[in-house]
Coordinates of C-alpha atoms in Angstrom, one line a residue:
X16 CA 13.8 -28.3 96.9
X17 CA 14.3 -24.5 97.0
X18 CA 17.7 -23.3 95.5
X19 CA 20.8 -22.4 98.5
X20 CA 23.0 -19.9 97.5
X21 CA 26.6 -20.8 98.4
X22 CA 26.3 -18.2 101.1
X23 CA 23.2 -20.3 102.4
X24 CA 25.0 -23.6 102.4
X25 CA 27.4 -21.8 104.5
X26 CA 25.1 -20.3 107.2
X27 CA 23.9 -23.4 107.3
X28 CA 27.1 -24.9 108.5
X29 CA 27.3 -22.2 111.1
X30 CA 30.8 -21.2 108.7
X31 CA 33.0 -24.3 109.8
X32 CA 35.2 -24.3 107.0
X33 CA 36.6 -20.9 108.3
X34 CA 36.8 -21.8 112.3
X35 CA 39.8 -20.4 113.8
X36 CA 40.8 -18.5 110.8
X37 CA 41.5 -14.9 109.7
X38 CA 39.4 -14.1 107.1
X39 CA 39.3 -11.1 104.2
X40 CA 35.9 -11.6 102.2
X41 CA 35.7 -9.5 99.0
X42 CA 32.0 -8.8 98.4
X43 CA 29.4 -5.8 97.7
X44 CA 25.4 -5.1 98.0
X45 CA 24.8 -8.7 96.6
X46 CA 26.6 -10.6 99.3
X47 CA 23.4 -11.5 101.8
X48 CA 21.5 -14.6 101.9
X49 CA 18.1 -15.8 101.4
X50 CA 16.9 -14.0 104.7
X51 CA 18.7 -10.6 103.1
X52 CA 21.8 -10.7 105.9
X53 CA 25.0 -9.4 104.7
X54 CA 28.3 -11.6 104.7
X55 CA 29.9 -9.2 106.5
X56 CA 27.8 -9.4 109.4
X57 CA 27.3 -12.7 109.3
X58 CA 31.1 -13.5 109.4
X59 CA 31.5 -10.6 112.4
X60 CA 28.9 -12.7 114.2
X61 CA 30.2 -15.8 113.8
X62 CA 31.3 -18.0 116.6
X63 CA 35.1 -18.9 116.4
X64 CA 35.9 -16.7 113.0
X65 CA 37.8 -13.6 112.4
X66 CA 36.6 -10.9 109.9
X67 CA 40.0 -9.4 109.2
X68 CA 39.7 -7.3 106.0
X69 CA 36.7 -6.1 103.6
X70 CA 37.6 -5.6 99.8
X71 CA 35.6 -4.0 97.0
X72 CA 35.4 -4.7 93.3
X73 CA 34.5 -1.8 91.0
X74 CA 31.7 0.0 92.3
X75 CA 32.5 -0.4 95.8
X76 CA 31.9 -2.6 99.1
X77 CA 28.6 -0.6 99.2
X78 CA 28.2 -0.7 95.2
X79 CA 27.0 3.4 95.0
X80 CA 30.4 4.3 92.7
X81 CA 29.6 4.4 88.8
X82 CA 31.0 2.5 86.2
X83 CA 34.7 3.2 85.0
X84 CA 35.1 5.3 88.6
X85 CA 37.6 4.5 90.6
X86 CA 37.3 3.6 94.3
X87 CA 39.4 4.8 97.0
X88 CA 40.6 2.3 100.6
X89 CA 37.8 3.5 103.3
X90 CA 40.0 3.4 106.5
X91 CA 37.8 0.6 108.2
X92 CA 34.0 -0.5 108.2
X93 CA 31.5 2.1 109.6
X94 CA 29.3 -1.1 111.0
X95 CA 32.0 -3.6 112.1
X96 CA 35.4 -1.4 112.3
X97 CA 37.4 -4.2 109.3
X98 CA 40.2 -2.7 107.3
X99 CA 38.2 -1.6 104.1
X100 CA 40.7 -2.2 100.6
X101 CA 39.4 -1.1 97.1
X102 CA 40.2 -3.5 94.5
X103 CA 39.4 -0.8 91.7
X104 CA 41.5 1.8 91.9
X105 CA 43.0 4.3 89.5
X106 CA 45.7 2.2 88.0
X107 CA 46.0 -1.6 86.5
X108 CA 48.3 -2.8 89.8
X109 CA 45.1 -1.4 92.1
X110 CA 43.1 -4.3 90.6
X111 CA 44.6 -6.9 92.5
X112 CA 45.4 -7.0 96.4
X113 CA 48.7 -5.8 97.9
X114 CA 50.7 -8.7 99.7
X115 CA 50.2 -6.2 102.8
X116 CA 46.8 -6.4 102.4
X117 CA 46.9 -10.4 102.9
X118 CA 49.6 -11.0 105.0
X119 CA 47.3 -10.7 108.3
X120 CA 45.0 -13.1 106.8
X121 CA 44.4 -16.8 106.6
X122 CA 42.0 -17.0 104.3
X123 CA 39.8 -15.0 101.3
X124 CA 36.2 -15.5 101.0
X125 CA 34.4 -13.9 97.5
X126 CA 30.7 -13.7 97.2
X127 CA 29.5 -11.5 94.6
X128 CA 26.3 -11.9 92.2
X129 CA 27.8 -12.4 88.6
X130 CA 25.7 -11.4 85.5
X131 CA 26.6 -13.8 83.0
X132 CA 28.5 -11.7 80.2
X133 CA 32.6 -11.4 79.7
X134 CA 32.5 -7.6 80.1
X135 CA 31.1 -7.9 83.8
X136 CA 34.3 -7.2 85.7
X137 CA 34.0 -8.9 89.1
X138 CA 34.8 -12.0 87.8
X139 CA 38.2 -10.5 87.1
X140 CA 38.3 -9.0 90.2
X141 CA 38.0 -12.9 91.9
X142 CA 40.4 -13.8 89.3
X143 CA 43.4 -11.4 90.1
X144 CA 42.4 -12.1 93.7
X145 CA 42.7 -15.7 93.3
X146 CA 46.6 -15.4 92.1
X147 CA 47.2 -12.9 94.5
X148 CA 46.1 -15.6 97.6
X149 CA 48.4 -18.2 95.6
X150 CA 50.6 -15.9 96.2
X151 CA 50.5 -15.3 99.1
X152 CA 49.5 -19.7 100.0
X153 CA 45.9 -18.5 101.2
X154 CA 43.1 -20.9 100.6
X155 CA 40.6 -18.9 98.4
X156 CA 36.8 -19.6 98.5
X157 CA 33.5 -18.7 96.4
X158 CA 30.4 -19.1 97.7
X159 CA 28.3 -19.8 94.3
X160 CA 25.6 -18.2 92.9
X161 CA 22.8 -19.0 89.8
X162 CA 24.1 -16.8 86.8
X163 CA 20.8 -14.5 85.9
X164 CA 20.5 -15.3 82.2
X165 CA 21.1 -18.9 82.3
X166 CA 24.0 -21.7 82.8
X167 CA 22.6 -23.6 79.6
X168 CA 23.4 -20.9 76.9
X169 CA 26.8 -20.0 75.6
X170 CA 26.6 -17.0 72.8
X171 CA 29.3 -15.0 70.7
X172 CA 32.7 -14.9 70.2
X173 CA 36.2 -15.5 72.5
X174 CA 38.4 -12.6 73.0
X175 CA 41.4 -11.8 71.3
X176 CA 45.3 -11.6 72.7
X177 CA 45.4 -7.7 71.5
X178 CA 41.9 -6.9 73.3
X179 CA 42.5 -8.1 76.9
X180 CA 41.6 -5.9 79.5
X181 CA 39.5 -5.3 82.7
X182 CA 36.0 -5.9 80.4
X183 CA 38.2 -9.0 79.0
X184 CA 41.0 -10.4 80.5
X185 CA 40.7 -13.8 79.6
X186 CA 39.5 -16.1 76.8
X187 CA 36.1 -15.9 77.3
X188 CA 33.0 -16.1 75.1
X189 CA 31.1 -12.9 74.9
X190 CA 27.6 -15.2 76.9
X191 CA 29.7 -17.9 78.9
X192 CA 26.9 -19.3 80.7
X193 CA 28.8 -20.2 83.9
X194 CA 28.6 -19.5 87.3
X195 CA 31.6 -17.7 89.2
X196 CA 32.6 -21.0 91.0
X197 CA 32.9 -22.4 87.9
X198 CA 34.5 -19.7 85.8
X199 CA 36.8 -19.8 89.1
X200 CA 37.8 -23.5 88.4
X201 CA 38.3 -23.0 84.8
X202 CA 40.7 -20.3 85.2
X203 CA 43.0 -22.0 87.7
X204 CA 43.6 -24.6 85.6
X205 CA 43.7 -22.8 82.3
X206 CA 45.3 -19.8 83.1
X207 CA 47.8 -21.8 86.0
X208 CA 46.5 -19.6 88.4
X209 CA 48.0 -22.0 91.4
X210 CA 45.0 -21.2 94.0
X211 CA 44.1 -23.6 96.5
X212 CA 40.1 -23.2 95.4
X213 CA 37.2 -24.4 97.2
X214 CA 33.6 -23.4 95.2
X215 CA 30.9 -23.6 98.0
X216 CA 27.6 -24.8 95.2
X217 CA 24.4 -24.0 95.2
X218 CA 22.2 -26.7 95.9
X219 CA 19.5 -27.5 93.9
X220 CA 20.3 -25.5 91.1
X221 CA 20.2 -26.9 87.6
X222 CA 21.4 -25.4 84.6
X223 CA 18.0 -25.2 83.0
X224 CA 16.6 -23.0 86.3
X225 CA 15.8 -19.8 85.4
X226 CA 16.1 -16.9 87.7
X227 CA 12.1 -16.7 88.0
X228 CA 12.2 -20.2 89.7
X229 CA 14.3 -19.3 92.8
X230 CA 12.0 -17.0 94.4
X231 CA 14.6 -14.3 95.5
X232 CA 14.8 -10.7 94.7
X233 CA 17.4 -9.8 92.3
X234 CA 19.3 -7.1 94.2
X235 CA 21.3 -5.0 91.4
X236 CA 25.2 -6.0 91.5
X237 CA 25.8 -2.5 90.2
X238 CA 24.3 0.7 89.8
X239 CA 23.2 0.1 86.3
X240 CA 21.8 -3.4 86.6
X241 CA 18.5 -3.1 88.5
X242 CA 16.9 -6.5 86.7
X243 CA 17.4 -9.6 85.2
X244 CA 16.1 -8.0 81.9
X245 CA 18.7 -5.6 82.4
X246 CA 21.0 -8.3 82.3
X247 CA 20.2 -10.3 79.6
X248 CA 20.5 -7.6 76.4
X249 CA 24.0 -6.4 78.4
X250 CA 26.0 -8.6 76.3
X251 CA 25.1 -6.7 73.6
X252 CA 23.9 -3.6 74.6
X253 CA 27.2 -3.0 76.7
X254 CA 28.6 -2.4 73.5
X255 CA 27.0 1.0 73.5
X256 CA 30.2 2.1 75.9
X257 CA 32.1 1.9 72.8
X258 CA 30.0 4.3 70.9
X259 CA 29.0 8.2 71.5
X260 CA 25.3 6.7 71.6
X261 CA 23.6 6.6 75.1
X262 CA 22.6 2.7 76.3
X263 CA 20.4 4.0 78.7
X264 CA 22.9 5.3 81.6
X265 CA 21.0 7.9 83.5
X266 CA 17.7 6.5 82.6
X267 CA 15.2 3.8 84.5
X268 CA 16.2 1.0 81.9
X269 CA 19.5 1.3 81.1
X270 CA 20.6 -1.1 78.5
X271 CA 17.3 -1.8 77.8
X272 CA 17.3 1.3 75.7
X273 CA 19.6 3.0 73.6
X274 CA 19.3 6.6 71.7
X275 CA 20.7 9.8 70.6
X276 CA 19.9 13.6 69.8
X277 CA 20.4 12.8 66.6
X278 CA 18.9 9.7 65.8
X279 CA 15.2 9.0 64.9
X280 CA 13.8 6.3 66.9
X281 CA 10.5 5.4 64.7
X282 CA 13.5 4.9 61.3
X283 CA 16.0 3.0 64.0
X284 CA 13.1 1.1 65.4
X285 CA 11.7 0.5 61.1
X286 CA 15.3 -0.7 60.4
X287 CA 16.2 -3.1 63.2
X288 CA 12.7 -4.8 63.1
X289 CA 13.0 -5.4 59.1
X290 CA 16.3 -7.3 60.2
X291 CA 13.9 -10.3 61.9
X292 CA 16.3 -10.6 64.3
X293 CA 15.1 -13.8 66.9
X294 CA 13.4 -13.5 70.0
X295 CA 13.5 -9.4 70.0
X296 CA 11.5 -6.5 69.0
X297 CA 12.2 -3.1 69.1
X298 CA 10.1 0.4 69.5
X299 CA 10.5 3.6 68.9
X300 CA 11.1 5.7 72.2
X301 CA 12.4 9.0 73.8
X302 CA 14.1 9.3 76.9
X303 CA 16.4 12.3 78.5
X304 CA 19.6 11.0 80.5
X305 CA 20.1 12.6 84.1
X306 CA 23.8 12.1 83.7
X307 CA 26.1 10.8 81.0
X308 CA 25.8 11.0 77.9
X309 CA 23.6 13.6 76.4
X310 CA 22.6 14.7 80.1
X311 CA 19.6 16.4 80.0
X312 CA 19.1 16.5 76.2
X313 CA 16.0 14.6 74.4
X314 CA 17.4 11.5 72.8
X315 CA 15.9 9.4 70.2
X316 CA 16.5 5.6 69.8
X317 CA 14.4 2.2 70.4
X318 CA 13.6 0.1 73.5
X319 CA 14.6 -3.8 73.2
X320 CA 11.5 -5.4 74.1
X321 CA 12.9 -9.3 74.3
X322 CA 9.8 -11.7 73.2
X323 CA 11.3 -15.4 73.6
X324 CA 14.8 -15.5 76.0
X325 CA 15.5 -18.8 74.4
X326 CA 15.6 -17.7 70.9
X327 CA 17.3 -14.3 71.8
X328 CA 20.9 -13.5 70.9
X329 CA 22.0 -10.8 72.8
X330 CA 25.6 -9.9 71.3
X331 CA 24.4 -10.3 67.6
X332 CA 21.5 -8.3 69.0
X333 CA 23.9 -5.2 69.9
X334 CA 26.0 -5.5 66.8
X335 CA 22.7 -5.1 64.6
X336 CA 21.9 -2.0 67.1
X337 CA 24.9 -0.2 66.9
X338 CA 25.0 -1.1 63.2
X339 CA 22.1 0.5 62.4
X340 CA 23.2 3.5 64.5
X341 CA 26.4 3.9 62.8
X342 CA 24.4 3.9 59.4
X343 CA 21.7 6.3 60.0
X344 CA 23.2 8.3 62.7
X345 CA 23.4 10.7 59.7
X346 CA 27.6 11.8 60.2
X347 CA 27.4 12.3 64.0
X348 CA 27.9 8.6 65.6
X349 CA 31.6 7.9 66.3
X350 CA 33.3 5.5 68.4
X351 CA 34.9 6.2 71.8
X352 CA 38.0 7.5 71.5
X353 CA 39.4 8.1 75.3
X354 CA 40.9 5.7 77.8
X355 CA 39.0 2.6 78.5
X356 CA 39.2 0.0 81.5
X357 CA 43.2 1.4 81.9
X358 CA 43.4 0.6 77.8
X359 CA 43.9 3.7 75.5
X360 CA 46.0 2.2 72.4
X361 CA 43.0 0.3 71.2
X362 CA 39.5 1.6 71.0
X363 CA 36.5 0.4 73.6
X364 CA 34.4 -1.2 71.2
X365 CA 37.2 -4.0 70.0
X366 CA 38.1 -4.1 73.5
X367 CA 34.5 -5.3 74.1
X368 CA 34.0 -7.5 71.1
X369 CA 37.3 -9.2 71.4
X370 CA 38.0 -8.2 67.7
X371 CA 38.6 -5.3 65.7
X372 CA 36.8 -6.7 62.8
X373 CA 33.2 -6.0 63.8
X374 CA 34.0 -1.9 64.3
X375 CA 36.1 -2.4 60.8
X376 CA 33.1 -4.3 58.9
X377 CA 30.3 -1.9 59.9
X378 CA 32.8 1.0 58.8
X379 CA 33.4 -1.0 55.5
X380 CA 29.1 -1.6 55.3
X381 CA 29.1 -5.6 55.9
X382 CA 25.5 -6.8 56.0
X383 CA 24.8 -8.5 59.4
X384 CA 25.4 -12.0 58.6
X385 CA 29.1 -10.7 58.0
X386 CA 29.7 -9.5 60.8
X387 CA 28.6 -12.6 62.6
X388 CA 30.1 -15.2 61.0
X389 CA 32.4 -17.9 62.3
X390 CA 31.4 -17.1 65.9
X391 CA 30.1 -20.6 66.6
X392 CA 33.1 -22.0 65.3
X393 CA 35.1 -20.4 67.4
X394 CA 33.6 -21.4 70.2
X395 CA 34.0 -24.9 69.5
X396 CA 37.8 -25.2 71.3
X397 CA 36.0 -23.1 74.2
X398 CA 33.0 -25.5 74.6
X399 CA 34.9 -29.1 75.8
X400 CA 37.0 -27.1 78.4
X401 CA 33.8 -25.1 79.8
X402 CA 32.0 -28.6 80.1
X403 CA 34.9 -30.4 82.5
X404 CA 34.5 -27.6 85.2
X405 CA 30.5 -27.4 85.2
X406 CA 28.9 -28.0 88.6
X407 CA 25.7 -28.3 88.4

């Protein structure tokens, strides 16, 4: 049986969970079914429902705004004339809706393709949104989607209370190898959200099922994430946001890639291959960013070509990368030092590994295996309370 999206379960019902209602549905490019039509125009079109409100994550209803930029209200909906509210704004309190913004409606719909890693922000975004509609006594639904890098792996390490933010909010492991319906459940429990939650599943969907098997395109969820590739060396290569290195950004594979003007790919490639690390190998390669970092300059770095998925580890992966870079960056690497995700007492990279001690060891030289250690274990709590609120 072919996999249904929750948005396909849903057209299949013709939407009769929403009859008679009000609805706001947060959502963004991802948001169509199998046939490639748009939740939005599916819920204008549908018989008995009203399409009261649109809201965006970060990057936008339309998903054309860049990473870390925020997103102003649109008036209304060019296409269907809805009240268009930005959920990414320029402060903390524009990440979650304003009462205002709910009290016309009866109900909030969130469809948005996830990609599997804790710095990903839109399941934040359905988080805040989910309080927000307890709030305000609104029955909040997800309509379910496959996470691209797999529901059967869970990598890396849990974030700590000084390093929550908008790439972390919550306890969760670096890899969490959940969907959003059922990072949705988990959170309204553990974190006492008090939402009135209905996930909408896929069906047929296993947690073995790899993206290849569905047979649907993989439409990026932001500007930076054309592919499933891209997706599975994020949680690792995201940590390049941290760093003055490029990951890519302004290039055809971001993330895939990583370099600098004063780095020498063929030594980084040398070093990071002697390292063995599993399921990945890297080559030399050039590239010149058409914005962000290094715009227009000639970097230098390596391409992560990943040989077995299974094997990989994309967050040890990333810590080796920016490892190496830090040690033969010869004086110029340095980590970020300005405002991050609305954070700018604690530097990005900790607030993307959860932890200060990773940026601290590769200051202090720690080999690898170091830096890495004790992350299953601290999974181990995490594991028992991910496995009640599986769905599939």
């Amino acid at each position: 049986m072919a996999v249904r999206f929750g948005i396909d379960v849903w057209v299949k019902q013709c939407f009769r969970a929403l009859r008679g209602l009000r609805v706001g549905a947060i959502v963004n490019p991802t948001s169509v079914d199998a046939s490639y039509r748009h939740l939005v125009d599916l819920l204008h079109g549908a018989d008995h429902v009203t399409l009261a409100a649109l809201f965006g994550p970060e990057h936008g209803v339309r998903g054309e705004a860049q990473y870390m930029v925020a997103v102003d209200d649109v008036p209304r909906d060019a296409r269907t004339g809805v009240p268009v509210h930005s959920l990414y704004g320029h402060t903390l309190e524009s990440l979650s809706p304003k009462p205002s913004w709910l009290q016309p409606l009866d109900a909030l719909v969130f469809d948005i393709q996830d990609v599997g890693a804790r710095y990903y922000t839109y399941i934040y975004t359905m988080a805040l949104a989910m309080k927000a509609a307890a709030r305000a006594k609104l029955p909040f639904f997800v309509l379910d989607r496959p996470n691209p890098i797999g529901l059967d792996v869970v990598q890396g390490n849990l974030v700590g209370k000084r390093f929550r933010s908008f790439v972390g909010l919550y306890e969760l492991p670096t890899r969490h190898g959940m969907s959003a319906g059922e990072i949705a459940r988990l959170l309204n429990e553990r974190e006492r959200l008090g939402c009135e939650l209905t996930v909408v599943p896929c069906e047929g969907l296993r947690r073995s099922t790899r993206w290849e098997q569905l047979g649907r395109d993989f439409i990026s969820p932001s500007p930076n994430m054309p592919t499933p590739k891209t997706a599975l060396v994020y949680p690792g290569m995201c940590l390049g946001e941290g760093t003055n290195v490029s990951e890519g950004r302004g290039t055809c594979r971001p993330f895939e890639q990583f370099g600098a003007p004063w780095l020498r790919g063929a030594e980084v490639a040398d070093h990071l291959n002697a390292l063995r690390l599993p399921g990945v190998t890297f080559r030399a390669c050039a590239f010149t960013p058409t914005f962000d970092k290094f715009r227009g300059s000639s970097c230098e770095g390596a391409f992560l070509h990943v040989t077995d998925a299974r094997a990989f580890d994309p967050f040890v992966t990333g810590i080796a990368v920016f490892q190496a870079c830090h040690a033969l960056g010869q004086g110029h690497f340095a980590w970020r030092a300005d405002a991050y995700e609305f954070v700018d007492d604690v530097p990005a990279f900790d607030l993307l590994c959860g932890t200060a001690h990773i940026r601290k060891g590769i200051e202090a030289g720690w080999p690898l295996e170091r830096l890495v250690a004790g992350f299953e274990a601290e999974l181990e709590p995490f594991l028992p309370l991910r496995k009640r609120h599986l769905i599939y």
